[in-house]
Short mmCIF file of C-alpha atoms and ligand atoms in Angstrom, two decimals:
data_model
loop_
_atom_site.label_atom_id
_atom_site.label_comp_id
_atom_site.label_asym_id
_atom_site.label_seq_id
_atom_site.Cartn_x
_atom_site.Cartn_y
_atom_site.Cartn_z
CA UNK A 1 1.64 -19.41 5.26
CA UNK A 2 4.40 -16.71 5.33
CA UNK A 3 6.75 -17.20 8.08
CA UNK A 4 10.05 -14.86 6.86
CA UNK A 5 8.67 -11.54 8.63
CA UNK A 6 11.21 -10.82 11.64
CA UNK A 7 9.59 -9.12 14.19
CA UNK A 8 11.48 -6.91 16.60
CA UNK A 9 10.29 -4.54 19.73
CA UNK A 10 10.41 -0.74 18.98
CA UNK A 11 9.10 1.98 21.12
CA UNK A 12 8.04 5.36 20.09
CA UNK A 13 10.40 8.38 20.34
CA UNK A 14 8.40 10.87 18.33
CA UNK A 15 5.92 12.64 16.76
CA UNK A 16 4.59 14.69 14.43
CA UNK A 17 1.93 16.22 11.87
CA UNK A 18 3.55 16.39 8.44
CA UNK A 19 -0.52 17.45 7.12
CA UNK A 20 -3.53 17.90 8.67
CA UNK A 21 -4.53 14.42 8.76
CA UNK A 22 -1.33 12.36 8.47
CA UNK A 23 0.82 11.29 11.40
CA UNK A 24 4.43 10.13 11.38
CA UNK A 25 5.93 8.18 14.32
CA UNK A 26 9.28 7.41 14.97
CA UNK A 27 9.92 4.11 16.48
CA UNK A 28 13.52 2.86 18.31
CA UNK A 29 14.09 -0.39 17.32
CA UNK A 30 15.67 -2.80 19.04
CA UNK A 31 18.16 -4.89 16.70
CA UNK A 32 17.24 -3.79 13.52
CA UNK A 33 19.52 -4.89 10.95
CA UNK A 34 19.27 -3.19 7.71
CA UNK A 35 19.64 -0.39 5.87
CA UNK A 36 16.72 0.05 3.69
CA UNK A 37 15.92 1.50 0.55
CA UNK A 38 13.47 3.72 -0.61
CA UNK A 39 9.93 1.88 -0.89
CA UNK A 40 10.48 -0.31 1.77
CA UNK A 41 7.65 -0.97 3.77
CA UNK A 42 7.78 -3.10 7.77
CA UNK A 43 4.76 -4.51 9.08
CA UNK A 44 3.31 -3.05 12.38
CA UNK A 45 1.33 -5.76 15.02
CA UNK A 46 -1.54 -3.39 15.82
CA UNK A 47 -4.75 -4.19 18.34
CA UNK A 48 -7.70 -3.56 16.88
CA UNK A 49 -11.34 -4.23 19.11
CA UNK A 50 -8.06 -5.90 21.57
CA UNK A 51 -7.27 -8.43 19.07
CA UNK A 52 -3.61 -8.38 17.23
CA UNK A 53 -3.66 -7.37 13.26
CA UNK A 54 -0.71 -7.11 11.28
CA UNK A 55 -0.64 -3.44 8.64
CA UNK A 56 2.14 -2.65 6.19
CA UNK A 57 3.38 0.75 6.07
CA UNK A 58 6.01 2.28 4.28
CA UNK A 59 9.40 3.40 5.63
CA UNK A 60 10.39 6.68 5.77
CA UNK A 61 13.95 7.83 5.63
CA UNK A 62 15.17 7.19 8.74
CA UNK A 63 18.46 7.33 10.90
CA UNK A 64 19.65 4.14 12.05
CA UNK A 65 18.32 1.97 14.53
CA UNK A 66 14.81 4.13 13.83
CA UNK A 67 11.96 3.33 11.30
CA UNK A 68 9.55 6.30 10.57
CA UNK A 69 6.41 6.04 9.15
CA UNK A 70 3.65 8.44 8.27
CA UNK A 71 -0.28 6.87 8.12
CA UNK A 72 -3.58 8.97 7.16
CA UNK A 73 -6.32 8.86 9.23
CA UNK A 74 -8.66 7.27 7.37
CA UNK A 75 -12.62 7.79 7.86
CA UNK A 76 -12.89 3.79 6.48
CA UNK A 77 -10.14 2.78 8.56
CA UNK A 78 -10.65 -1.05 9.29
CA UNK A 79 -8.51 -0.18 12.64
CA UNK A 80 -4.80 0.09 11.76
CA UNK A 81 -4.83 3.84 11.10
CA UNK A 82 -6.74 4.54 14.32
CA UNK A 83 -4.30 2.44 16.16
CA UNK A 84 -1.16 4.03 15.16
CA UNK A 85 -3.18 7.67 15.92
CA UNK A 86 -3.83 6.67 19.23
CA UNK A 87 0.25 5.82 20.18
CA UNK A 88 2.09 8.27 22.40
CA UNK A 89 5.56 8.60 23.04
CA UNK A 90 7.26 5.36 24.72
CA UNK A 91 4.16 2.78 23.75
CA UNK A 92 5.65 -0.27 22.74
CA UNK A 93 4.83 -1.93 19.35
CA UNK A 94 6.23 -4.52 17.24
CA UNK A 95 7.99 -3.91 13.70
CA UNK A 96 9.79 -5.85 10.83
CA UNK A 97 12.45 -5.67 9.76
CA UNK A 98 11.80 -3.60 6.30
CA UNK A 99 11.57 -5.37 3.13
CA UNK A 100 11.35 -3.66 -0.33
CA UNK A 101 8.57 -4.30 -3.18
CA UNK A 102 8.26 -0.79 -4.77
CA UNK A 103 12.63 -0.75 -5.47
CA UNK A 104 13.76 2.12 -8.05
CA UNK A 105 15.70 0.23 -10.92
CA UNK A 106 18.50 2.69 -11.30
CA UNK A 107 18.67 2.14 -14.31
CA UNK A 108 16.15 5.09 -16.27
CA UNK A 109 17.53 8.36 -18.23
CA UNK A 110 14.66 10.00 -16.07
CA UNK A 111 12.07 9.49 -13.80
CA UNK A 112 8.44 10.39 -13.08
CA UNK A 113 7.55 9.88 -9.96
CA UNK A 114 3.42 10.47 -9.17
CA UNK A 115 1.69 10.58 -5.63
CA UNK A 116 -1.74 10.73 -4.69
CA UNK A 117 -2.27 11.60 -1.34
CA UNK A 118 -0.95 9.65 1.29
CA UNK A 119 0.63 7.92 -1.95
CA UNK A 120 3.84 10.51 -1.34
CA UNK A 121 5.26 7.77 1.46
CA UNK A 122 7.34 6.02 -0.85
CA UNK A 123 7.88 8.48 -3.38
CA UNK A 124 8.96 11.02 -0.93
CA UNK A 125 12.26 8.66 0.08
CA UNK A 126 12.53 7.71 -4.07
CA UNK A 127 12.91 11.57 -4.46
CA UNK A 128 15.29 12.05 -1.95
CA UNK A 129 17.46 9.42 -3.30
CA UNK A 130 17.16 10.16 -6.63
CA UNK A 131 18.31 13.94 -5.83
CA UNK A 132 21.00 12.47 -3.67
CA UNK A 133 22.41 10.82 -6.94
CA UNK A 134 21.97 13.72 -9.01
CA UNK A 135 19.45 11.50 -11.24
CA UNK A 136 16.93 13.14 -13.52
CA UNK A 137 13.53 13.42 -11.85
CA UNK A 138 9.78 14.90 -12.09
CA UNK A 139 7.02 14.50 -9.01
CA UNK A 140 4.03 15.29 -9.62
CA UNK A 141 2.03 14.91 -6.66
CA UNK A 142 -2.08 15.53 -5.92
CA UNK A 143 -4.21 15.60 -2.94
CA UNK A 144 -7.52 17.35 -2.53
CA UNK A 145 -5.79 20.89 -0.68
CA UNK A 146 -2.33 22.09 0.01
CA UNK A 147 -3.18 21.01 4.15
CA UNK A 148 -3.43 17.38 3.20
CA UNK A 149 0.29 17.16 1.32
CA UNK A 150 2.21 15.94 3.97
CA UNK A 151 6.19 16.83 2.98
CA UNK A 152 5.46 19.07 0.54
CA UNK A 153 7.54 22.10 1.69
CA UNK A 154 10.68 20.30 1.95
CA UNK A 155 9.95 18.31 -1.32
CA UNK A 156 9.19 22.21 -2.93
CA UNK A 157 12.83 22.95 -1.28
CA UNK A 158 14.29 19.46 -2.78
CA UNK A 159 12.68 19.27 -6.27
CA UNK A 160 12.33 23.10 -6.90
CA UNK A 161 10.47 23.41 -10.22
CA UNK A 162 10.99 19.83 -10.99
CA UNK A 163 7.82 19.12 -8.64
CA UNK A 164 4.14 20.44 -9.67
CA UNK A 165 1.60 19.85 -7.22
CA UNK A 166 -2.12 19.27 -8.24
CA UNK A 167 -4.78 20.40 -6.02
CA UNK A 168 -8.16 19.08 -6.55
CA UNK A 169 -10.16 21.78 -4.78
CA UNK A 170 -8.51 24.30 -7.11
CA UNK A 171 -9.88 22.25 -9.84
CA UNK A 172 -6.76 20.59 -11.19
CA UNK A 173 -5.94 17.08 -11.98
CA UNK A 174 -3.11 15.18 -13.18
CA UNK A 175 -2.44 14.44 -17.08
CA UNK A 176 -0.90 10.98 -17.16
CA UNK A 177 -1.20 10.51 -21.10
CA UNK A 178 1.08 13.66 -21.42
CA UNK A 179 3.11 13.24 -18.41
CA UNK A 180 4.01 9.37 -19.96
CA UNK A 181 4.42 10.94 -23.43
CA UNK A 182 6.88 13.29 -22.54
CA UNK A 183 8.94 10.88 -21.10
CA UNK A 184 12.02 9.53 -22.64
CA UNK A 185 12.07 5.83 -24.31
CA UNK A 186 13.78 4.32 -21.44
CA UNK A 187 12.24 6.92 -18.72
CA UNK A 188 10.42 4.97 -15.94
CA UNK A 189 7.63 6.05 -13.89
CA UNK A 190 6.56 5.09 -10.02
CA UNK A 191 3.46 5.51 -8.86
CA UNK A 192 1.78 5.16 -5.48
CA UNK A 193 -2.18 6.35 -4.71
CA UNK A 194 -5.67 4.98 -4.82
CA UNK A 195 -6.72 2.61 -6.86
CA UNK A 196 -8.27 4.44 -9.29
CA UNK A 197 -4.99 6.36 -10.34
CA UNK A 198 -3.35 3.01 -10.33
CA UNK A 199 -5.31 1.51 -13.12
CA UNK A 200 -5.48 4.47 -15.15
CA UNK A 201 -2.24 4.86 -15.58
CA UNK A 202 -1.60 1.02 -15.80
CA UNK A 203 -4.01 0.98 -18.87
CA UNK A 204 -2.27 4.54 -20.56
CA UNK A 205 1.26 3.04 -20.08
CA UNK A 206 -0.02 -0.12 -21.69
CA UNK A 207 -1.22 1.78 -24.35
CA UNK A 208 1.51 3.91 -25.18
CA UNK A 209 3.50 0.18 -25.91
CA UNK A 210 6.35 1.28 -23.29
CA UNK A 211 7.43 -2.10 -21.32
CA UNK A 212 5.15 -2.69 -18.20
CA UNK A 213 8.71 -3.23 -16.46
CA UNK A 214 9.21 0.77 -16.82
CA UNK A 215 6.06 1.50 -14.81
CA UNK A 216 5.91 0.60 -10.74
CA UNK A 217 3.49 1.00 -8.71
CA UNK A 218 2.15 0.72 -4.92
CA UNK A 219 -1.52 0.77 -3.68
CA UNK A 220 -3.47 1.53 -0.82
CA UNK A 221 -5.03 -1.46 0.35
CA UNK A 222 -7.97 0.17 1.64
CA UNK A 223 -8.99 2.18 -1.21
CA UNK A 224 -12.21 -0.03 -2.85
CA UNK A 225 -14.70 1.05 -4.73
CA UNK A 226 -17.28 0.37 -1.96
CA UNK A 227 -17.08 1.38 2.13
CA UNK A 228 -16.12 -1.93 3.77
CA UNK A 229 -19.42 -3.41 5.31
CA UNK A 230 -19.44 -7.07 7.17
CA UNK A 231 -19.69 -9.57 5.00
CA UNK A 232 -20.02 -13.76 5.38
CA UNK A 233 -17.75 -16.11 3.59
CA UNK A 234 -18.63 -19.46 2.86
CA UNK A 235 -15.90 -21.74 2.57
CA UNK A 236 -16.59 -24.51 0.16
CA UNK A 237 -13.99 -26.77 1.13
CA UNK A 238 -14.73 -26.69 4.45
CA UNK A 239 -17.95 -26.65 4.98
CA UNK A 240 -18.06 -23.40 6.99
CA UNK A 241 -19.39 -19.64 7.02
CA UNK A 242 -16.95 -17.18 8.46
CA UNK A 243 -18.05 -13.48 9.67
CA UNK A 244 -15.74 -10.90 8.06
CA UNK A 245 -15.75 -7.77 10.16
CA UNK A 246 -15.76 -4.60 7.97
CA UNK A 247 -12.17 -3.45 9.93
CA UNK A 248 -10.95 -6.52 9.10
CA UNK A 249 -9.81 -8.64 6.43
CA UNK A 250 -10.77 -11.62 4.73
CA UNK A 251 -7.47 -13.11 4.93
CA UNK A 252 -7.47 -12.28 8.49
CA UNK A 253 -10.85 -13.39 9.43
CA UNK A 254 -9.82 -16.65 7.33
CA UNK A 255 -6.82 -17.31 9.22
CA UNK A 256 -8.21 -16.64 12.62
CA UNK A 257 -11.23 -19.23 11.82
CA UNK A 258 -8.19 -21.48 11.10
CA UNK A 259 -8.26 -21.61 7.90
CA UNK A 260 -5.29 -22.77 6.12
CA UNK A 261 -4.35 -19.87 3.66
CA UNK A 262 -1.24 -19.22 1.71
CA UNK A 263 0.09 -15.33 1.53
CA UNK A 264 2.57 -13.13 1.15
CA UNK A 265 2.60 -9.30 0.97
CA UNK A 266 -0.69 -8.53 2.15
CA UNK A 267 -1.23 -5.51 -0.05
CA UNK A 268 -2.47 -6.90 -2.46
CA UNK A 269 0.46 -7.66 -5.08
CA UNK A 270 2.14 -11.15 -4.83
CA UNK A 271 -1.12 -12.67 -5.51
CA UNK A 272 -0.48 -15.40 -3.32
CA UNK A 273 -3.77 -15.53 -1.74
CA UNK A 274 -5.94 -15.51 -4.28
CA UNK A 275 -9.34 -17.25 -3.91
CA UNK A 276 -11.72 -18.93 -6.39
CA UNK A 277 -15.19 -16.72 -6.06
CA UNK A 278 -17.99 -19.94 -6.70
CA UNK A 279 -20.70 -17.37 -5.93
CA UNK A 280 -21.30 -13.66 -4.23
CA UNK A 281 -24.88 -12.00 -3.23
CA UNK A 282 -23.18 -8.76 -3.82
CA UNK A 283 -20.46 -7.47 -5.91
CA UNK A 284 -16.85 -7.77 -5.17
CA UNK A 285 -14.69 -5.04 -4.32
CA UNK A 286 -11.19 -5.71 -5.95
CA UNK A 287 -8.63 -3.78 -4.46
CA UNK A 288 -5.68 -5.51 -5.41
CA UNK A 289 -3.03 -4.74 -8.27
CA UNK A 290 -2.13 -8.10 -9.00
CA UNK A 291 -5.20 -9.78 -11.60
CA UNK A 292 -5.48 -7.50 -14.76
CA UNK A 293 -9.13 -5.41 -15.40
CA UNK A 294 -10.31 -8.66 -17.30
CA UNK A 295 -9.48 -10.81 -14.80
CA UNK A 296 -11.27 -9.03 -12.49
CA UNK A 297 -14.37 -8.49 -14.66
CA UNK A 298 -14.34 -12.22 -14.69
CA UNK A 299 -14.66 -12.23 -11.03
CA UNK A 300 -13.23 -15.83 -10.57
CA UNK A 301 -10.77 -15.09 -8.55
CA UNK A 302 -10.00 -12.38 -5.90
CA UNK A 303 -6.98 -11.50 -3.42
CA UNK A 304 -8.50 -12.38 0.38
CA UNK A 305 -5.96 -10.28 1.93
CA UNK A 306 -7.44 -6.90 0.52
CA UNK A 307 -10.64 -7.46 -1.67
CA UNK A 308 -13.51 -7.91 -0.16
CA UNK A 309 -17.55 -8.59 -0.92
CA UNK A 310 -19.97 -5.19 -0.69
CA UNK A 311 -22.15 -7.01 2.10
CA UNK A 312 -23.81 -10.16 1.85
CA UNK A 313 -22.46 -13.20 1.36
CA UNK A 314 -19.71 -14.89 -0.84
CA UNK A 315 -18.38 -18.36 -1.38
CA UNK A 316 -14.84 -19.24 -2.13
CA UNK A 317 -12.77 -21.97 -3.15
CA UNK A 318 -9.66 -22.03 -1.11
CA UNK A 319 -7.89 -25.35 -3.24
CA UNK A 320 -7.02 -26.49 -0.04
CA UNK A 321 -8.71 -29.77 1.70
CA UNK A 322 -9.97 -29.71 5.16
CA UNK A 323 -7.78 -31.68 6.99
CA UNK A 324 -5.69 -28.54 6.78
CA UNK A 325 -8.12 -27.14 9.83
S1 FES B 1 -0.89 -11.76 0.07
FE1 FES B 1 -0.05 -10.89 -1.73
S2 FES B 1 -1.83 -10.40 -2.90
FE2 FES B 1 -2.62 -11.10 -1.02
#
């Protein structure tokens, strides 16, 4: 089980609407000790149906002492979102200290960064720093109108031409294979978004043979293929069928049961959690950016800390023996 996160109090000092359906709050944090980078994320302890659940957000640039982060409402929300709507100035929360996954390299001739919809979190701080050092940059960023970019005004200010924004009810879509084309040999190019985006441009930059170290990306862990639903897991191992709630996760509903589980990032990345699937009524929704597309077509194993099953049932090897309970 993880055990590094450092969890501090914070209270909220602000705030505000950056689109029509993303908030950012401001949190004063008591003893925070770094400085973070852009792409950092902390993890927020937020009650959903009164019980405690742990979400990942990004950071926004932030003065010190303060972590800021911005979080879409979302009409699948499995609770975290609707928490973090609902806090007012001076509720108290608790935060971690920020730790980075999605870290610019420093090290490209230019890059290319790409946000889809509430995707712009991280990417918004990488262009800020990336102007800051004078680096050679490109956004291009897409949401369905203008009144969900969150940002996008100051970015326009920021990146002047050197951001295009795609809006899908205009009709207009991003062109990966000639975005990644016109890109220099050692360009690099960060990506954050829905799932869907993810893996297509995974599978162009793999086929354009540039090095799958050049191309970093961030999910949403709630962006499936399916709606969550409630779903039963049967835990081979064990002996025992667990109810998954559809606001909650797998991993969570595992751990709460007692479960002994092993994870780290909880978005979906490290792997750590991955699960052997031994059987499934229904399909499963992989949301995670750690197997590759075969893998996943395999359906042997899945990440229990975002993936889910459609409804039904599933069972699951866990590799771990029951005297773990
Ligand atoms: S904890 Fe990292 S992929 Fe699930």
């Amino acid at each position: 089980m993880r055990s590094k996160l450092e969890w501090r109090p914070a209270r909220v000092i602000a705030i505000e609407n950056p689109a029509e359906d993303v908030r950012a709050v401001t949190f004063a944090v008591d003893g925070l000790r770094s400085v973070f980078d852009p792409g950092s994320h902390t993890n927020v302890k937020v009650v959903i149906r009164g019980q405690i659940a742990i979400r990942t957000y990004t950071v926004l640039p932030s003065a010190p002492g303060h972590l800021k982060i911005a979080v879409k409402l979302h009409p699948n929300s499995r609770g975290g979102s609707a928490y973090i709507w609902s806090l007012a100035d001076g509720d108290a929360v608790e935060v971690t200290e920020p730790e980075n996954r999605f870290e610019l390299s420093w090290r490209a001739s230019r890059y290319l960064l790409i946000a889809g919809g509430i995707g712009i979190t991280p990417i918004y701080g990488m262009a800020k720093a990336l102007c800051a050092r004078n680096q050679s940059v490109r956004l291009i960023y897409g949401a369905k109108s203008r009144s969900q970019m969150a940002f996008v005004d100051e970015l326009q200010g920021l990146l002047g031409d050197r951001l295009e924004t795609f809006i899908q009810d205009d009709g207009r879509n991003f062109d990966l294979a000639a975005e990644f084309a016109a890109l220099p040999a050692d360009g690099e190019a960060y990506i954050c978004g829905p799932h869907g985006l993810l893996e297509a441009a995974r599978n162009l930059w793999r086929a354009s043979g540039r090095s799958m170290s050049r191309l970093r990306f961030e999910v949403f862990g709630d962006s499936g293929r399916f709606a969550e639903q409630a779903f039963s897991v049967n835990v081979a191992a064990y002996d025992r069928t667990i109810e998954v709630r559809a606001d909650q996760t797998m991993l969570d509903a595992l751990t709460e049961a007692g479960i002994s589980m092993i994870y780290d990032c909880r978005r979906g990345e490290c792997g750590l959690c991955a699960v052997d699937v031994l059987d499934c009524s229904s399909a499963v929704d992989h949301r995670d950016v750690f197997f590759s597309q075969e893998e996943r077509h395999e359906g042997a194993k899945m990440c229990a800390c975002v993936s889910r099953a459609a409804g039904g049932s599933i069972t699951i090897g866990t590799g771990y023996r029951p005297g773990a309970i």
